[in-house]
PDB file of C-alpha atoms and ligand atoms in Angstrom:
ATOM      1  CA  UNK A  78       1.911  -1.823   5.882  1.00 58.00           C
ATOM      2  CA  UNK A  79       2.714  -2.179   2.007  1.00 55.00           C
ATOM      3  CA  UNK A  80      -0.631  -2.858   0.575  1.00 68.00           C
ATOM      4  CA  UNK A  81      -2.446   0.090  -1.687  1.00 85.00           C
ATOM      5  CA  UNK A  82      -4.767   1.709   0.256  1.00 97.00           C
ATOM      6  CA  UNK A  83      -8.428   2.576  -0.264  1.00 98.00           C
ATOM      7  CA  UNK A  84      -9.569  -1.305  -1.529  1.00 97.00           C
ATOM      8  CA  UNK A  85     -12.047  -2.332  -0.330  1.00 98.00           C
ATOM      9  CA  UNK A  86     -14.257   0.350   0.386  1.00 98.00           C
ATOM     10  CA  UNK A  87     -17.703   1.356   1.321  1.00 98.00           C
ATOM     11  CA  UNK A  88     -19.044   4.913   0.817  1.00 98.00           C
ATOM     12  CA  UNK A  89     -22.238   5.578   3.155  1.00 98.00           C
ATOM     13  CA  UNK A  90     -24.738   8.289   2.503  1.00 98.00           C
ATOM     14  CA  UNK A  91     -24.965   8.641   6.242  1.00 98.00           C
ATOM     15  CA  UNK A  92     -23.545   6.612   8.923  1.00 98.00           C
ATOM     16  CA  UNK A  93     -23.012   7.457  13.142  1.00 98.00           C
ATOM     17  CA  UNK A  94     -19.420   7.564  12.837  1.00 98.00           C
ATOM     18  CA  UNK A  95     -17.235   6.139  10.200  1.00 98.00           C
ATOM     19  CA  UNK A  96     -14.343   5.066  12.624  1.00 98.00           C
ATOM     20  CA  UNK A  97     -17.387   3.024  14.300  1.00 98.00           C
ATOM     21  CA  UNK A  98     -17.892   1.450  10.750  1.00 98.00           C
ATOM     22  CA  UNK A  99     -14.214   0.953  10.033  1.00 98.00           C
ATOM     23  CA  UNK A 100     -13.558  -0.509  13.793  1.00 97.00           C
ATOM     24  CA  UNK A 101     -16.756  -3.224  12.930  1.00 97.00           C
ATOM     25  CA  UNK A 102     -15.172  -4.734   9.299  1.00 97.00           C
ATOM     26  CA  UNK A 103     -11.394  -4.143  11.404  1.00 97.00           C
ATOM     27  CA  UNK A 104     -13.043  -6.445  14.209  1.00 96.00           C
ATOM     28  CA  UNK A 105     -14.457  -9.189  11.501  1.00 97.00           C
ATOM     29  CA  UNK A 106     -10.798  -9.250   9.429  1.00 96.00           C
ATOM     30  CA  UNK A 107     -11.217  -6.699   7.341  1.00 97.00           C
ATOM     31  CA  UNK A 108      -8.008  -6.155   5.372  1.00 97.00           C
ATOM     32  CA  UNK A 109      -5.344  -3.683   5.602  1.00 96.00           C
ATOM     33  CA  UNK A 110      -6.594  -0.826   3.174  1.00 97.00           C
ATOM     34  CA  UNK A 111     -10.148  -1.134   3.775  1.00 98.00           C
ATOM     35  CA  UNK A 112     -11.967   2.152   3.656  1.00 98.00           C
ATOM     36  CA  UNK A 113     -14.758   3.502   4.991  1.00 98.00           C
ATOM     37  CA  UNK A 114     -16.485   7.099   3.413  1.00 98.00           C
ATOM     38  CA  UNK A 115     -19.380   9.358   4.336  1.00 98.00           C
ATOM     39  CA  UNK A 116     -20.931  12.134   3.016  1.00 98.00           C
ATOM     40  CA  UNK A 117     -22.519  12.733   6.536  1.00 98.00           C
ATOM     41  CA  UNK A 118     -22.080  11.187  10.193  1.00 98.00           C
ATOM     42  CA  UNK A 119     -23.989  11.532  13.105  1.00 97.00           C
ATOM     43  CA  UNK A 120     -22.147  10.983  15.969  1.00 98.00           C
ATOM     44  CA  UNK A 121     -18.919  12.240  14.530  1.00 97.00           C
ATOM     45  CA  UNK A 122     -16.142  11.851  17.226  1.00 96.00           C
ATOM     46  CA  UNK A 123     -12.854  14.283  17.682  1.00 95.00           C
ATOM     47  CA  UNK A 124     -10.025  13.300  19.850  1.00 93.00           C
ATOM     48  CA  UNK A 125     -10.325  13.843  23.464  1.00 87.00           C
ATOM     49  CA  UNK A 126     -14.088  13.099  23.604  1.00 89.00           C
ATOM     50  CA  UNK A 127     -15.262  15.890  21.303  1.00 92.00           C
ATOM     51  CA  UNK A 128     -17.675  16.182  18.699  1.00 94.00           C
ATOM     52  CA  UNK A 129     -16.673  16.601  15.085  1.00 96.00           C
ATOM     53  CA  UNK A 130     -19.306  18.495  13.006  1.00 94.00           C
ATOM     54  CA  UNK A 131     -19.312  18.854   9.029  1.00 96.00           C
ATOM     55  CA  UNK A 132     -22.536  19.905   6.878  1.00 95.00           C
ATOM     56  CA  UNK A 133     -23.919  16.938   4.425  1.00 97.00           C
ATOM     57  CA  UNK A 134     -22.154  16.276   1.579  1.00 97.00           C
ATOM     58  CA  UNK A 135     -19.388  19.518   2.067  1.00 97.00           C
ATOM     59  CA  UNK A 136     -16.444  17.588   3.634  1.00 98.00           C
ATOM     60  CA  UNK A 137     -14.158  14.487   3.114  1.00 98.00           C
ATOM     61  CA  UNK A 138     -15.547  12.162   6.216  1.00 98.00           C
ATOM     62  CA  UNK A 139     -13.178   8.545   5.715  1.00 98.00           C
ATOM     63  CA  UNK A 140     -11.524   5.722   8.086  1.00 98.00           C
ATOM     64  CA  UNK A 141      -8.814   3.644   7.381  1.00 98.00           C
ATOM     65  CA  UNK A 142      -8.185   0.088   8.501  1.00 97.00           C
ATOM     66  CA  UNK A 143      -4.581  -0.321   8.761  1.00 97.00           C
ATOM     67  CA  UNK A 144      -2.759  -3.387   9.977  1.00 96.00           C
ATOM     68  CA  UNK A 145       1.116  -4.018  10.536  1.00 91.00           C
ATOM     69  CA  UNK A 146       2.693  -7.679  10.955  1.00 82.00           C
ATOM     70  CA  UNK A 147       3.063  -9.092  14.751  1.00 72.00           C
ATOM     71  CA  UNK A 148       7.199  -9.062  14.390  1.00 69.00           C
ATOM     72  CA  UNK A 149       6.505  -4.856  13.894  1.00 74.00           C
ATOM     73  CA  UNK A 150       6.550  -2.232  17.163  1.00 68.00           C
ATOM     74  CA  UNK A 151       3.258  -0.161  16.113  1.00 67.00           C
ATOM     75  CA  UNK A 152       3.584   2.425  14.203  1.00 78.00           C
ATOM     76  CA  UNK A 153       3.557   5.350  17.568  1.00 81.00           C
ATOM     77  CA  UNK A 154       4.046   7.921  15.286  1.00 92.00           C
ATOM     78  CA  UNK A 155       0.684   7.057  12.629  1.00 94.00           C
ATOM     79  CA  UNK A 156      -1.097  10.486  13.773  1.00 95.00           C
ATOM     80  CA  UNK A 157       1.978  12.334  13.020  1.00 96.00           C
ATOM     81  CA  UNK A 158       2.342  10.711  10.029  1.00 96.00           C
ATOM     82  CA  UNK A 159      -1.303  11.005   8.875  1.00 97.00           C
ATOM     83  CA  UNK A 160      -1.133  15.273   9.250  1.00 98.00           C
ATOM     84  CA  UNK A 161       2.305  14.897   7.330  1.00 98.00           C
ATOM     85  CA  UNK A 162       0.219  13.205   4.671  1.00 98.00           C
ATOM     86  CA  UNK A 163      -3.101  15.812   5.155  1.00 98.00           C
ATOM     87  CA  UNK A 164      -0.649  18.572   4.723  1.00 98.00           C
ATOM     88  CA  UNK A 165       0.586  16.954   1.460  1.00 98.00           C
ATOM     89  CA  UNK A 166      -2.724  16.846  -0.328  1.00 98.00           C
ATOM     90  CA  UNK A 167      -3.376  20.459   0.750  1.00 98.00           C
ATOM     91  CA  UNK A 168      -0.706  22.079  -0.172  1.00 98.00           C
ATOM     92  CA  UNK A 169       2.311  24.139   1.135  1.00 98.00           C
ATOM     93  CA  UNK A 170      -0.087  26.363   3.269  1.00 98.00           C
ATOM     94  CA  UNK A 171      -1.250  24.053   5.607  1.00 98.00           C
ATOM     95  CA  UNK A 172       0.374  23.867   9.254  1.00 98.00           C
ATOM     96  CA  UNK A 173       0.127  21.494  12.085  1.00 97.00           C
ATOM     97  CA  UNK A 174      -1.119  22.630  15.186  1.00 96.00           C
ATOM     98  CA  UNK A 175       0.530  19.591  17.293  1.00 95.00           C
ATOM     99  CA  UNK A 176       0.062  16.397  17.589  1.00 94.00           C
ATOM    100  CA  UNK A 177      -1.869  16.412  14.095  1.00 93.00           C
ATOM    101  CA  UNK A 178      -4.839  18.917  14.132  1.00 96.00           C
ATOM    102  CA  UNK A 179      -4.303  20.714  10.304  1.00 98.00           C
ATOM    103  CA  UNK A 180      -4.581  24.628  10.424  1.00 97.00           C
ATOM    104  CA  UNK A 181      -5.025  26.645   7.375  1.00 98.00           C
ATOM    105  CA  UNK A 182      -4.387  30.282   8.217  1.00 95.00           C
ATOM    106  CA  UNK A 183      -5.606  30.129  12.070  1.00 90.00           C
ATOM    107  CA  UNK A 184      -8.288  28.200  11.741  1.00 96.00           C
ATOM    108  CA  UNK A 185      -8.722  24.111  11.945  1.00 97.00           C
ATOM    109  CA  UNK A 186      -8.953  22.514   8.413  1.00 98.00           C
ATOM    110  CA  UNK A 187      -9.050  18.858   9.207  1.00 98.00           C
ATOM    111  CA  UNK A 188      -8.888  16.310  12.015  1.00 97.00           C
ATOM    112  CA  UNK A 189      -7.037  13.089  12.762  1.00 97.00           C
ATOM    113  CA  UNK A 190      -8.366  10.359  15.432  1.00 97.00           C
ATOM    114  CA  UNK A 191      -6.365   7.177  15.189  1.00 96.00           C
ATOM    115  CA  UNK A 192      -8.231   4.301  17.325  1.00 95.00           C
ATOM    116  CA  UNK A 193      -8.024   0.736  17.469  1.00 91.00           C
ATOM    117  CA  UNK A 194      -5.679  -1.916  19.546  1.00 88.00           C
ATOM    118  CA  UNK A 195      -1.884  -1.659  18.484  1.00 85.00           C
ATOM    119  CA  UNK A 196      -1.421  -4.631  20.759  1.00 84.00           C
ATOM    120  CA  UNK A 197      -3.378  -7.066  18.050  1.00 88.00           C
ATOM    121  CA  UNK A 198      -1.768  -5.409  15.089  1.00 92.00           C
ATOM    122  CA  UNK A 199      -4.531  -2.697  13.841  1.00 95.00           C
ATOM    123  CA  UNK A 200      -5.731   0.846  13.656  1.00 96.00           C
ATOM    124  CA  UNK A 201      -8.287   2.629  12.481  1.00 97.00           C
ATOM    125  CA  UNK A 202      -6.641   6.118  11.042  1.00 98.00           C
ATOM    126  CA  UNK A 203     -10.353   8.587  10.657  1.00 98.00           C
ATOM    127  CA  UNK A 204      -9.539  11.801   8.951  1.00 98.00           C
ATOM    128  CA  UNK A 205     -12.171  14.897   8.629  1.00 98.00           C
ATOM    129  CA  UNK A 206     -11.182  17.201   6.169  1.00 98.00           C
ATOM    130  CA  UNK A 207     -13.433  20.689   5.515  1.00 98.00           C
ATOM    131  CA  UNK A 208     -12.816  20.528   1.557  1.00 98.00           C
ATOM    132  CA  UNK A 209     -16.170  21.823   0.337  1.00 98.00           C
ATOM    133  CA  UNK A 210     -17.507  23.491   3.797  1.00 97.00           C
ATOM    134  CA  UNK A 211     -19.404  27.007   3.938  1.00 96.00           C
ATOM    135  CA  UNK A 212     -18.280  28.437   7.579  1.00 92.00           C
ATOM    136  CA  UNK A 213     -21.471  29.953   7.705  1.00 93.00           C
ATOM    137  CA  UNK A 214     -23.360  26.166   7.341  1.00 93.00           C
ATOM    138  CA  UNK A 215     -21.055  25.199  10.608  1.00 92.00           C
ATOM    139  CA  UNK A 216     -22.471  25.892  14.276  1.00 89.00           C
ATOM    140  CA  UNK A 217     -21.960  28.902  15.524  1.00 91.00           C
ATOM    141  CA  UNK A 218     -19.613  28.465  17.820  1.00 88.00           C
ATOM    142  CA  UNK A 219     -16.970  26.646  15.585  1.00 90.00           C
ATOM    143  CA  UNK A 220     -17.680  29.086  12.553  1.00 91.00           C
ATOM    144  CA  UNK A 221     -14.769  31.512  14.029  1.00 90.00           C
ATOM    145  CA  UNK A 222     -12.440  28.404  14.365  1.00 94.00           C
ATOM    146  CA  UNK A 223     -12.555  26.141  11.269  1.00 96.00           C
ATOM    147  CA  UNK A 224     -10.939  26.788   8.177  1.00 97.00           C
ATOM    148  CA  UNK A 225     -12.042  25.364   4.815  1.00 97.00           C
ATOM    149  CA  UNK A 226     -10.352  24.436   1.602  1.00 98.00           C
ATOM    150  CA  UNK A 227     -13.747  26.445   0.221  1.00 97.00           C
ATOM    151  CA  UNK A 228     -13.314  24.087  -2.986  1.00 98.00           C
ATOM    152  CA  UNK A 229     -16.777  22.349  -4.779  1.00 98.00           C
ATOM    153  CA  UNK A 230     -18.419  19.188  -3.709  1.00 98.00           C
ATOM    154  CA  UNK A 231     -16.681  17.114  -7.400  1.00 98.00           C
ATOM    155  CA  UNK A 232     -13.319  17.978  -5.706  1.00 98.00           C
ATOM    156  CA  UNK A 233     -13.861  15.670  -2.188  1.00 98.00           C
ATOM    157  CA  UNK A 234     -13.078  12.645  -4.352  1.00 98.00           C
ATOM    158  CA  UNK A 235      -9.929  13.660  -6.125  1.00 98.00           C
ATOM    159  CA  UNK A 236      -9.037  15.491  -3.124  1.00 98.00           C
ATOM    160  CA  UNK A 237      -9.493  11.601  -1.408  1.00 98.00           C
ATOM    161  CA  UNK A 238      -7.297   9.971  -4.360  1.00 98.00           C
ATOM    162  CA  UNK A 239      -3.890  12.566  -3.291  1.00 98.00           C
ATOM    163  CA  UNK A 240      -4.728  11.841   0.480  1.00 98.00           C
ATOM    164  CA  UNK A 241      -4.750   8.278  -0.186  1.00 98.00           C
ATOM    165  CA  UNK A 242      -1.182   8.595  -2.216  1.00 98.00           C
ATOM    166  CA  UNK A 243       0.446  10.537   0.188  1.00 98.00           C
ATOM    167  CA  UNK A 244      -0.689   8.186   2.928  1.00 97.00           C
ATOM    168  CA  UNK A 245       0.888   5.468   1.240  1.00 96.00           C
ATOM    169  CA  UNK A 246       4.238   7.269   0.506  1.00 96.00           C
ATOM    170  CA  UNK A 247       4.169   8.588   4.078  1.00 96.00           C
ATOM    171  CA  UNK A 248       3.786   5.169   5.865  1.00 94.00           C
ATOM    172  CA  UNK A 249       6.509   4.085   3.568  1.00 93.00           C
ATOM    173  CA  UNK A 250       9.125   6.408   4.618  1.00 95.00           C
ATOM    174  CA  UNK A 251      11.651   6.257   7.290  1.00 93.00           C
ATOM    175  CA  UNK A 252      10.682   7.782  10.857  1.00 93.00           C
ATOM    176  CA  UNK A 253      13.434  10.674  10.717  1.00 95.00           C
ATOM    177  CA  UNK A 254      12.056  12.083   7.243  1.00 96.00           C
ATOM    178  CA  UNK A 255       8.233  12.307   8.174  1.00 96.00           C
ATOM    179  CA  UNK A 256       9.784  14.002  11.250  1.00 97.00           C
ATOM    180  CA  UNK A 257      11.330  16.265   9.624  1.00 97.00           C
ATOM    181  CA  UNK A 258       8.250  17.305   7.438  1.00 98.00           C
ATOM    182  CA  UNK A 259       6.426  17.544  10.668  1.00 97.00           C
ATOM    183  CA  UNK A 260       9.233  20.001  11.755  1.00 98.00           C
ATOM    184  CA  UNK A 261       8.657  22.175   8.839  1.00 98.00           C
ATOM    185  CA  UNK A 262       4.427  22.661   9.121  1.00 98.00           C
ATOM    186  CA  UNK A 263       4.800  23.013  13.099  1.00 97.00           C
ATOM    187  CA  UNK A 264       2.534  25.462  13.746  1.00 96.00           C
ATOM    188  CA  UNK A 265       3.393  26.071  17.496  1.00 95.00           C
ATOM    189  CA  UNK A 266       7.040  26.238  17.511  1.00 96.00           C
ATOM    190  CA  UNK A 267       8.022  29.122  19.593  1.00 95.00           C
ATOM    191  CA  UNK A 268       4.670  30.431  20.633  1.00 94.00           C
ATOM    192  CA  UNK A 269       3.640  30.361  24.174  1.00 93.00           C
ATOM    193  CA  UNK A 270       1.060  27.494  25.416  1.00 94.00           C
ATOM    194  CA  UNK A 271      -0.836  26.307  27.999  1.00 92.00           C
ATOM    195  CA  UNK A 272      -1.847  23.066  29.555  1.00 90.00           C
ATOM    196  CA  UNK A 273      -3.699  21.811  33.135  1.00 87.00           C
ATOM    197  CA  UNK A 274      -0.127  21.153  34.342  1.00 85.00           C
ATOM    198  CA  UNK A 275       1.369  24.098  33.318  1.00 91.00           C
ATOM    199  CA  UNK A 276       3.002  26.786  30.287  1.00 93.00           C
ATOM    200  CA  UNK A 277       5.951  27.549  28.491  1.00 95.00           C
ATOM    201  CA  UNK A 278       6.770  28.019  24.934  1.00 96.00           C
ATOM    202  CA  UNK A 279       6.366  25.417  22.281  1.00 96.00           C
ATOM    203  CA  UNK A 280       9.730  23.607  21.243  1.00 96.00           C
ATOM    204  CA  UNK A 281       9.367  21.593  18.413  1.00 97.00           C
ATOM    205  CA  UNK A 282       8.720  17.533  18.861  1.00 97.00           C
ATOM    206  CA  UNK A 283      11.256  14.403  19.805  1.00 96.00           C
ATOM    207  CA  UNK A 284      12.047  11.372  17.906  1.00 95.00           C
ATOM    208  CA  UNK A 285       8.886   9.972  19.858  1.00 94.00           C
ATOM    209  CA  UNK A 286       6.324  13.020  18.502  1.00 95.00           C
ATOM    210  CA  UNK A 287       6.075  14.213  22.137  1.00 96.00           C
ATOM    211  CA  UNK A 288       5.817  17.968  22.125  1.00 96.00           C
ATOM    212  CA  UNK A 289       8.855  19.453  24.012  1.00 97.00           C
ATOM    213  CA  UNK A 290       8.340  22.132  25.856  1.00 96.00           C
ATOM    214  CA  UNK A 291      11.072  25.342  27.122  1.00 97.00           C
ATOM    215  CA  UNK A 292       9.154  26.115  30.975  1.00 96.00           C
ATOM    216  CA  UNK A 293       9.752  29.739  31.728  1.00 95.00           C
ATOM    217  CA  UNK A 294      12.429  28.124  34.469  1.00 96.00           C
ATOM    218  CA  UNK A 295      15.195  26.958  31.411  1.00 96.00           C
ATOM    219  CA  UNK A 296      14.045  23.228  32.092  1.00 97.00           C
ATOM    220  CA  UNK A 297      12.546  21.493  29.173  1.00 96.00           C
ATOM    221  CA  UNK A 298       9.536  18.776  29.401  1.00 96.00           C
ATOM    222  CA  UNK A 299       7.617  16.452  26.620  1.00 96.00           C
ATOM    223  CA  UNK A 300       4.398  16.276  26.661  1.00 94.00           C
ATOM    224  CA  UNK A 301       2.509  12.976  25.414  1.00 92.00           C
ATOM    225  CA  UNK A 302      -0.498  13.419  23.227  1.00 86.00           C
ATOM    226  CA  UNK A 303      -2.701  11.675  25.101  1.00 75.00           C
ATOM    227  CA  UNK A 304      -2.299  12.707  28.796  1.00 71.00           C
ATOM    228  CA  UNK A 305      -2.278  16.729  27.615  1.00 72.00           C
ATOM    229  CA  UNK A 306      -5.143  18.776  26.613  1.00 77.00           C
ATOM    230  CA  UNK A 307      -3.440  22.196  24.876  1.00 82.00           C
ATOM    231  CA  UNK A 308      -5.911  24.729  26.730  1.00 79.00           C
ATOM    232  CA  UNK A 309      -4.236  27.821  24.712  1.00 70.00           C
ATOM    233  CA  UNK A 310      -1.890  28.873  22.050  1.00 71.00           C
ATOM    234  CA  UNK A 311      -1.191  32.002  20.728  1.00 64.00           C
ATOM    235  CA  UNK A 312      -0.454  31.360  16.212  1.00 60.00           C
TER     236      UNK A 312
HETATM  237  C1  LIG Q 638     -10.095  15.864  15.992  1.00 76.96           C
HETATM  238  O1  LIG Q 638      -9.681  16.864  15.422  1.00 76.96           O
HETATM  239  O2  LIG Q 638     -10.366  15.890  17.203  1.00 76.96           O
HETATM  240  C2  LIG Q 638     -10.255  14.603  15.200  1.00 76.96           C
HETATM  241  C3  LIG Q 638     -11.426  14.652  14.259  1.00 76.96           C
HETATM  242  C4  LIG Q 638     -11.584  13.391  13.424  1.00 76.96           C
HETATM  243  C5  LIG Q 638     -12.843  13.430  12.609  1.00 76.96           C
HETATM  244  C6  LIG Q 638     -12.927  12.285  11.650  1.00 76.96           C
HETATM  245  S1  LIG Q 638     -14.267  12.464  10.521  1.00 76.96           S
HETATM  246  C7  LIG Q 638     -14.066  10.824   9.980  1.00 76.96           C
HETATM  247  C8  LIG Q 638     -13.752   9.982  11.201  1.00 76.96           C
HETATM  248  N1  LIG Q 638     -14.973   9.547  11.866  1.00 76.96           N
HETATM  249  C9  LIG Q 638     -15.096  10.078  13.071  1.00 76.96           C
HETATM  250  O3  LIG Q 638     -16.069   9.886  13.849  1.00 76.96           O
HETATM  251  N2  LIG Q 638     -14.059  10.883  13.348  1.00 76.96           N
HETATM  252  C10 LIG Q 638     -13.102  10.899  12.254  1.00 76.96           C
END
């Protein structure tokens, strides 16, 4: 994945969703790098079938096509890697509620929904990030839970220029490191969650970026990203 990132790219004044965008020009051989922008989406899309919401204009709305050669094992860990590299461009107060939602204080700052077909050699890495949001513009119901970096509307692009930088240093460096700076924003470690199959308190992640779990029995489990739905957490 050496290329610079962010060339070519397309801004859109309004689009459905930008991973949609980003999948299309992935689809017709779009290089690695390209980069898709909004300042508003329609059909934004969270992980886990949700809907991700952000005001015209007030947020940093962006997919990434990346590619990796054939010879490579995809890259398992790129959402891990991606809030490593959100955390970065926010600064030393931003924590990672696992796998890679970013929390500032307790509430949810930006989002990370990496999509695509590892098996031909592509992703598309979409990161929302509330830089210029007014709670009070959000729905109700997500006004209590989102965070904001509360900055003005000029500051979205820089802001994108020192996401795009730490992306690329991130994806450059060995697996253990961006581990370990996972490690260190972990917002869960040692609180008590709960999932469908079960609770227990949060123990940090494996070399795999499964979260491992202490069950109130001793035993520990990992949990995979995609099979578990966190349904509490106590920051
Ligand atoms: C999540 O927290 O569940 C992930 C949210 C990802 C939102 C971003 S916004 C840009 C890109 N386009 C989308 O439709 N989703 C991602």
């Amino acid at each position: 994945m050496g290329a610079a990132l962010g060339l070519p790219r397309v801004h859109l004044r309004r689009t459905d969703s930008t991973n949609d965008r980003a999948r299309e020009f992935a689809l017709t051989g779009a290089p690695h790098g390209t980069l898709v922008t909004a300042a508003a989406q329609s059909a934004g899309r969270g992980r886990q079938g949700r809907h991700w919401s952000a005001p015209p204009g007030s947020s940093l709305l962006m997919s990434l096509v990346l590619r990796w050669p054939a010879s490579d094992r995809s890259p398992t860990l790129l959402p891990l890697v991606a809030a490593v590299a959100v955390c970065d461009a926010v600064g030393p107060d931003a924590r990672i509620k696992w796998p890679n939602d970013i929390l500032l204080g307790d509430g949810k700052l930006a989002g990370i929904l990496v999509e695509g077909r590892p098996q031909q050699g592509w992703a598309v890495l979409g990161i929302g990030v509330n830089v210029a949001v007014r709670t009070e513009e959000l729905p109700a119901p997500l006004r209590a839970l989102a965070a904001t970096l509360g900055q003005g509307r000029e500051t979205i692009e820089p802001f994108l220029a020192e996401l795009l930088a730490a992306l690329t240093r991130r994806l450059e460096e060995p697996r253990d490191r961006v581990l370990d700076a996972w490690r260190e924003r972990d917002a869960l470690r040692g609180r008590e969650i709960a999932w469908a199959g079960g609770r227990g308190s949060a123990d940090g992640v494996d070399a795999e970026g499964h979260l491992l779990v202490e069950l109130p029995d001793g035993a520990q489990i990992a949990l995979a990203a995609g099979e578990v739905h966190l349904e509490s957490y106590n920051l």
